[in-house]
Structures are given as C-alpha cells and as structure tokens.
Coordinates of C-alpha atoms in Angstrom, one line a residue:
Chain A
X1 CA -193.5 -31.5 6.9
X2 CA -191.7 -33.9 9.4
X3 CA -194.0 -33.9 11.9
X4 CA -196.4 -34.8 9.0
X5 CA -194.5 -37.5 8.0
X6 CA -193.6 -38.9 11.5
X7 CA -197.6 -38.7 12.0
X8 CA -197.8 -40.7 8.9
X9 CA -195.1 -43.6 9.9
X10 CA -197.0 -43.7 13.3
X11 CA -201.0 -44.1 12.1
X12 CA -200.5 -47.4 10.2
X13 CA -198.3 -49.1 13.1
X14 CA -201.2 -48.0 15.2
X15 CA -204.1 -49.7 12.4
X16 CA -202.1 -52.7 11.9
X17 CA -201.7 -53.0 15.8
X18 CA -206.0 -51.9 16.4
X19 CA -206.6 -54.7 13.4
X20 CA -204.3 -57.4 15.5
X21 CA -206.2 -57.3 18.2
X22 CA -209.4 -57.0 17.4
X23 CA -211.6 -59.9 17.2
X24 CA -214.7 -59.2 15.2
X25 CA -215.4 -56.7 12.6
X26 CA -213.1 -53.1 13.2
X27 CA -214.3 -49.6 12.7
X28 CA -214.0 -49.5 9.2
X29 CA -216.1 -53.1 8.2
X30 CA -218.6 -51.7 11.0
X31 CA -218.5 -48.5 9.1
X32 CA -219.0 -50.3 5.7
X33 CA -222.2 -52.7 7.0
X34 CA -223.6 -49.5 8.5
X35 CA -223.5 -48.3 4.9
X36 CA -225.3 -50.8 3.3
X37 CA -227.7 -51.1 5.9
X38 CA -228.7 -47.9 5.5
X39 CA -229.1 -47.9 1.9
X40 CA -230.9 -51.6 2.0
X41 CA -233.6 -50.1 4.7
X42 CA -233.6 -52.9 6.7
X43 CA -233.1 -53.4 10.8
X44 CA -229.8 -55.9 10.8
X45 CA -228.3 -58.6 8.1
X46 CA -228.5 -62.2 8.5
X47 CA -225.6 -64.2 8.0
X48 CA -227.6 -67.2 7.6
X49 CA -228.7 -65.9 4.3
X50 CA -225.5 -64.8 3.4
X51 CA -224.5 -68.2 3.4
X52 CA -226.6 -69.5 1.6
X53 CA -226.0 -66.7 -0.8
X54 CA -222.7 -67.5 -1.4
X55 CA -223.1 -71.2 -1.8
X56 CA -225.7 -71.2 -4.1
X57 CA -225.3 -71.7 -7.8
X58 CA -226.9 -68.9 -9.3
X59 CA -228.6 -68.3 -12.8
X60 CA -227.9 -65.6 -15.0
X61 CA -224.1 -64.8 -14.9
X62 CA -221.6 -65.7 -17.3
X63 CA -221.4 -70.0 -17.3
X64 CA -217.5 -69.6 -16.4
X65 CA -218.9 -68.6 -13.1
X66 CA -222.0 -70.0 -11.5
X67 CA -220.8 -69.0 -7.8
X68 CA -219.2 -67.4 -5.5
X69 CA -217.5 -70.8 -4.2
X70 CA -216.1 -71.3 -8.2
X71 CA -213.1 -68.9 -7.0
X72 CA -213.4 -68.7 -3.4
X73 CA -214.3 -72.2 -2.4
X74 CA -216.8 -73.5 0.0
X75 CA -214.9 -73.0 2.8
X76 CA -214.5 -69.0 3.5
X77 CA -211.3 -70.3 5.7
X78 CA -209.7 -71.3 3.5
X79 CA -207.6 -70.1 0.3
X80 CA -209.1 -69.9 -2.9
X81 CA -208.2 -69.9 -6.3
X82 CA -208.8 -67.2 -9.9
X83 CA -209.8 -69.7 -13.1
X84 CA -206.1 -68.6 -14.5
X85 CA -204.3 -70.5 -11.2
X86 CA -203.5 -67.3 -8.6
X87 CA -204.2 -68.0 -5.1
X88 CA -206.9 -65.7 -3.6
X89 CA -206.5 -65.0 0.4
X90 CA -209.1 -66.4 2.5
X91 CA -212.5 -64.5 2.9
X92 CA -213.1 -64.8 6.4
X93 CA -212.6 -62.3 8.6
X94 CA -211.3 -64.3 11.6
X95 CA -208.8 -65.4 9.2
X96 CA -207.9 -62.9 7.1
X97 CA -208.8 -59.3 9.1
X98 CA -207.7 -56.4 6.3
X99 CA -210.6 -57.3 4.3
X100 CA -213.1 -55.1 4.0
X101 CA -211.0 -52.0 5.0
X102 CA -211.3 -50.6 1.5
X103 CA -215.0 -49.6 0.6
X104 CA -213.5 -48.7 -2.7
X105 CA -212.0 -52.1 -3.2
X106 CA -215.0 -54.0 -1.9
X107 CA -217.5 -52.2 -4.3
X108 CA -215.4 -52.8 -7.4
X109 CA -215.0 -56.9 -6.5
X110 CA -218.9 -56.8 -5.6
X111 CA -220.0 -55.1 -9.2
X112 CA -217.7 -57.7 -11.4
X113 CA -218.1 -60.5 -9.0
X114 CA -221.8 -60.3 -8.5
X115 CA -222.0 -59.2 -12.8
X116 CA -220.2 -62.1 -13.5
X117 CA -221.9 -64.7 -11.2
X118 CA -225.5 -63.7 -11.3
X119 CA -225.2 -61.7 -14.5
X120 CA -226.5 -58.0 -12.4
X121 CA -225.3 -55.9 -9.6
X122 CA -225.4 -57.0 -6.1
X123 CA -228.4 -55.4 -4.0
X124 CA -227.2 -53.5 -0.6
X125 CA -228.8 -56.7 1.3
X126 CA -227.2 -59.5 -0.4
X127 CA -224.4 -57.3 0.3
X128 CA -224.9 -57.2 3.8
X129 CA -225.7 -60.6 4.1
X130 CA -222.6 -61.7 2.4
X131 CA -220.9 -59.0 4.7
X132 CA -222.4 -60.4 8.2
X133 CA -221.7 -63.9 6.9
X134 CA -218.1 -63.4 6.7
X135 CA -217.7 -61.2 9.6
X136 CA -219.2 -64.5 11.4
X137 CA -216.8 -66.8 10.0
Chain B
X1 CA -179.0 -30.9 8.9
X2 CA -182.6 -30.8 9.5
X3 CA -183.0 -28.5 6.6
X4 CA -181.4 -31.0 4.3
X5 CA -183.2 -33.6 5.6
X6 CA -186.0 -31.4 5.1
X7 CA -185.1 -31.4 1.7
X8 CA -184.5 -35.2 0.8
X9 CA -187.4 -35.8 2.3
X10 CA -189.2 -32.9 -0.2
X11 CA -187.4 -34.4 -3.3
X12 CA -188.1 -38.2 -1.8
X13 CA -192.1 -37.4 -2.1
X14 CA -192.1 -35.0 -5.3
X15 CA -189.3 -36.8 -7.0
X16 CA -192.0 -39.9 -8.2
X17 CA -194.8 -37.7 -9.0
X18 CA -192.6 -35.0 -11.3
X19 CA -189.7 -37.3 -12.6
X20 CA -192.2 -39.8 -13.5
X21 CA -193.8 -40.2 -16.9
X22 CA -197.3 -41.1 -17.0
X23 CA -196.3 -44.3 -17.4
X24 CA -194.7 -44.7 -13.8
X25 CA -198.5 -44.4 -12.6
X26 CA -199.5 -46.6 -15.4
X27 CA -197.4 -49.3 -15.0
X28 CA -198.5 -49.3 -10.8
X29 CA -201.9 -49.7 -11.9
X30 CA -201.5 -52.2 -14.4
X31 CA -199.7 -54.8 -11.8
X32 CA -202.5 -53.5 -9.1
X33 CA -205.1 -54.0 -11.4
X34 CA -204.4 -56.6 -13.9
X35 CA -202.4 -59.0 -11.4
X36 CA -205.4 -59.2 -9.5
X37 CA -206.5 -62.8 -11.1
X38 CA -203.2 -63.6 -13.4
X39 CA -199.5 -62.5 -13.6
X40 CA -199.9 -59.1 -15.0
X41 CA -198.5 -59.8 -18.5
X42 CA -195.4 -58.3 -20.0
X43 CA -196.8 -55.5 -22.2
X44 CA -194.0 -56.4 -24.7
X45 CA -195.7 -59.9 -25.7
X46 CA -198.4 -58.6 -27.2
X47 CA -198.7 -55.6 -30.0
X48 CA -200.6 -52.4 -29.3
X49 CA -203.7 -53.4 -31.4
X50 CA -204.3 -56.5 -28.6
X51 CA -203.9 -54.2 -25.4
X52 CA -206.6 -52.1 -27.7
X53 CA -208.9 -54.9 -27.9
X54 CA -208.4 -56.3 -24.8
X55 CA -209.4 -53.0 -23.1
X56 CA -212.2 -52.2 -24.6
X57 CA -213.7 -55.5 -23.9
X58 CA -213.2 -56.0 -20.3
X59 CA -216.8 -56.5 -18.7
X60 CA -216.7 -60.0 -20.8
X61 CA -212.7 -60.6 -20.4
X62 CA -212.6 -64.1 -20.9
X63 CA -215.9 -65.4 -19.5
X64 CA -215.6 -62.6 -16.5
X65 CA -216.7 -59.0 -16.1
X66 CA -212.9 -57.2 -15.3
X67 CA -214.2 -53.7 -15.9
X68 CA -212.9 -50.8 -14.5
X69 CA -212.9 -47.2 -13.6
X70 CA -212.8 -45.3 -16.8
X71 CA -209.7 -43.1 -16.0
X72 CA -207.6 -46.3 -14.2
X73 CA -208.8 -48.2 -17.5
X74 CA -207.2 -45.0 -19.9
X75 CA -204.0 -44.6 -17.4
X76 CA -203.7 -48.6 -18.1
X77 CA -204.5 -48.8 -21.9
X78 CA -201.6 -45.7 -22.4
X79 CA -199.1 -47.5 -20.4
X80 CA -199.6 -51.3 -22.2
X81 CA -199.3 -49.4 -25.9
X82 CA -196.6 -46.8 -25.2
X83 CA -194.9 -50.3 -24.2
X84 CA -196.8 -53.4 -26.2
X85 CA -194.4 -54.9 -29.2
X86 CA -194.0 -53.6 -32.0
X87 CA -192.2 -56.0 -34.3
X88 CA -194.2 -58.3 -36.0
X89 CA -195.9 -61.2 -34.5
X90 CA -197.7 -64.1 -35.7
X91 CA -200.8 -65.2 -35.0
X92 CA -203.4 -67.0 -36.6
X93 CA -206.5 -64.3 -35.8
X94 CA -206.2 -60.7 -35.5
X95 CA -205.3 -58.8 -33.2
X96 CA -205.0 -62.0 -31.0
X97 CA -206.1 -61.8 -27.3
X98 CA -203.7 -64.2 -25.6
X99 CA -199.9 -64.4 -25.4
X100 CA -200.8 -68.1 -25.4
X101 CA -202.5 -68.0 -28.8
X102 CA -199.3 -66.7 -30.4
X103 CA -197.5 -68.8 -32.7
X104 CA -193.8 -68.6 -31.3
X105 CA -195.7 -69.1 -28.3
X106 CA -197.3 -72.4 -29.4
X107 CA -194.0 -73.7 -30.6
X108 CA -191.8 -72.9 -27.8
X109 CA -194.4 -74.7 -25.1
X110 CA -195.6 -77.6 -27.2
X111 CA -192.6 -79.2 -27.7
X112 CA -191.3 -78.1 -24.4
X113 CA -194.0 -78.6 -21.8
X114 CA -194.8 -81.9 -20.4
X115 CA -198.5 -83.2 -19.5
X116 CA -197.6 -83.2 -16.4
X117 CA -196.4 -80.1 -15.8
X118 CA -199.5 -78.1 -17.8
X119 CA -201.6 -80.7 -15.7
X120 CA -200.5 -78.5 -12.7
X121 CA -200.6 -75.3 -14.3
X122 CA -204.2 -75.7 -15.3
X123 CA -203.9 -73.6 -18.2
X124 CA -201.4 -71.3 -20.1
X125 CA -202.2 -67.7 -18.4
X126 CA -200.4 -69.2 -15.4
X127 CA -197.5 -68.7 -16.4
X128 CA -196.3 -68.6 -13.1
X129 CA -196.8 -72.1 -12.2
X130 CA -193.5 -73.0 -14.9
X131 CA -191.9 -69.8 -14.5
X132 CA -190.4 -69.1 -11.1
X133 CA -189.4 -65.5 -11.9
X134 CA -192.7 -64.6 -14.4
X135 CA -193.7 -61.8 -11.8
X136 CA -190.4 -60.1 -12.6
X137 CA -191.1 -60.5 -16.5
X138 CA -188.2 -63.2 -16.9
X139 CA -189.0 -66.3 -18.4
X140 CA -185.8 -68.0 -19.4
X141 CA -184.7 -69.4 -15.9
X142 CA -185.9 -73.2 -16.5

C-alpha cells in the first residue's frame, strides 16, 4: 500500500520532468500519431496539409463555427478563445507540451470540434495532419 | 505508527469514494466537463426541467456539438437536478435555456451593467469577465 503510493507520488514528478525536457512530440503523442497512422493506411502525415486544414473555412458545420482558427486563432502559439469568453491554452506543442497526452481527451475535442466545424467526424488523416502540424509548431 | 499511517492513508483513498454521494462524482464532472468552454453554472440558477433540456440537446448546445459520453452525461444530468432550483422562476419561454434569459436576471444586469463593461464581456455566459469570484459560485462581490 505505501510502497504503492510512494510509486504513485514518484511517476508523475518523473512525466512532468520527461515532458520538460523533451523537445518534440513525447512517447505518448508518438504513441497517439502511430495510432492514426495506422488506422489512415498511409506512410507519414504532412503538416503542410494540416495547416491548411486548420486555416481553412470549411462548409458544412454549424455557421457559429466555420474553423478551427474561430476558437483557436490563426496563430497555434498563441491563446485562444471559446465563443462564451474562456481562454483556451495554446495548441502548439513547443508551447504548450501536455497536449496530446490524453487519447481519450483528444478524441472527444476531435468528434465535437470537427462535428461542429465541418458538420462530420474527422478522418484518421486529417487527424494526423492536424496532429504533425502542431507537433511542428 | 506505520500501521496508523497505514490506515489514514486507507481511509484518505476510500473515504471520497464511500462517504461520497453520487453527486461528489457528479459535481467533479460537471466543472471538468461543463467548464470546458464557460464557467460551469451554478446548478441552483436554473430549475431541473432546464438542466433536462439542456442535456438532452447537447450535440446542437448553442450553435456547437457539446455531446458526451452517455454515462458522464447521466452522472452530470443527476447531479444538476438533485441540485437545480426549485422555487419558482420567471422566464418568458419554458423551460428556458440560459440563466441570462431569466427575468430577475434581465433586471438585475440591465440596469446595472454598463456598455462598456458587457463590451468586454462579449456576452452574458461570461460571467466571469464581471464577477471576480463566479468560479466559486459567488456573485455579489462587485
């Protein structure tokens, strides 16, 4: 039971100290592009298209929301903003490098995101895309 | 000594999970969850039949899809009724969706609010942007 516990106390000091010195995508956002890759079939993701991906003003989606750049800006650096006021963290990895830690988490902001935005699901390679782009940013 | 510390620590991690009503979990979620995009609302503000409404209709909440998990979305709904108000409220459609549509609502901040300062807020929902403690459900300190 203690030992448990002290082995608890010690494993996030030793993530948050593995995240802080990391640059680039850690084991876990590795983990999560491997994922998609697998399940879009495809060699590697291009963060070109991911770009343009998220700065494109898409049809379909609800009119509240015609991109990803209505909440989180243009500049994936940067803070962004929810349509009732709160401040969103940046999306860039270099920046901001817990996201994309939670697979869980990631999935549930890509199904409503990309549902309210394009008005459908996200496919694993726009995923990826969007993925590579901000792991390059 | 290390078997009462054995102990506290025993009753420190069961305490939350047996002590707790539902509602302990439901209430964690609800902030997680619904403070994810606006303050997460005091359940009080609004009567059961709104939570109702407003849970059943979250893949078009407001001009965004908000769904969730359908257990995290029951665990949620049970917390916000077992706690929504339950004297009566006025409103001019029913059940209303917003705190901000409510009538004491409407006369308390029209009067009150300057251009300027709703200007900043952007819209009503943030209620934070006025009140300095809204995230710990107090809204009398200005």
């Amino acid at each position: 039971m203690l030992r448990g516990a002290c082995r608890m106390l010690v494993l996030p000091a030793v993530l948050i100290a593995g995240t802080a010195a990391a640059a680039g995508p850690g084991p876990d956002q590795r983990a999560l592009l491997e994922h998609y890759r697998r399940l879009a079939g495809v060699e590697s993701f291009s963060p070109e298209r991911g770009r343009t991906f998220f700065l494109a003003k898409h049809q379909g989606g609800k009119p509240e929301t015609p991109s990803c750049t209505t909440c989180h800006t243009d500049d994936p650096r940067g803070p962004g903003r929810t349509r009732a006021g709160k401040p969103i963290e940046p999306m860039a990895l270099s920046v901001n490098p817990r996201r994309y830690t939670d697979p869980k988490k990631v999935e549930k902001w890509f199904r409503r995101n990309c549902r309210s935005v394009l008005g459908r699901e996200c496919t694993p390679r726009e995923k990826g895309d969007f993925l590579a782009f901000m792991f390059s940013q | 000594m290390v078997r009462t510390a054995v102990l506290l620590l025993l009753l420190a991690t069961t305490l939350p999970a047996t002590a707790g009503t539902a509602a302990t979990g439901g209430e964690a979620l609800y902030r997680e969850e619904c403070g994810a995009c606006h303050l997460a609302y005091p359940p009080r503000f609004l009567p059961a039949e709104s939570w109702r409404a407003l849970m059943a209709g979250l893949a078009d909440h407001f001009g965004e899809d908000a769904s969730l998990a359908p257990a995290t979305a029951a665990a949620i709904e049970s917390y916000l009724v077992a706690h929504a108000r339950t004297r009566r409220v006025r409103a001019d459609r029913w059940p209303p969706l917003r705190i901000s549509e409510l009538r004491w609502f409407r006369h308390e901040h029209e009067e009150e609010v300057s251009p300027r300062a709703f200007r900043r807020a952007g819209t009503w929902a943030n209620c934070g942007a006025c009140h300095r403690d809204a995230e710990r459900w107090r809204f009398d300190d200005d």
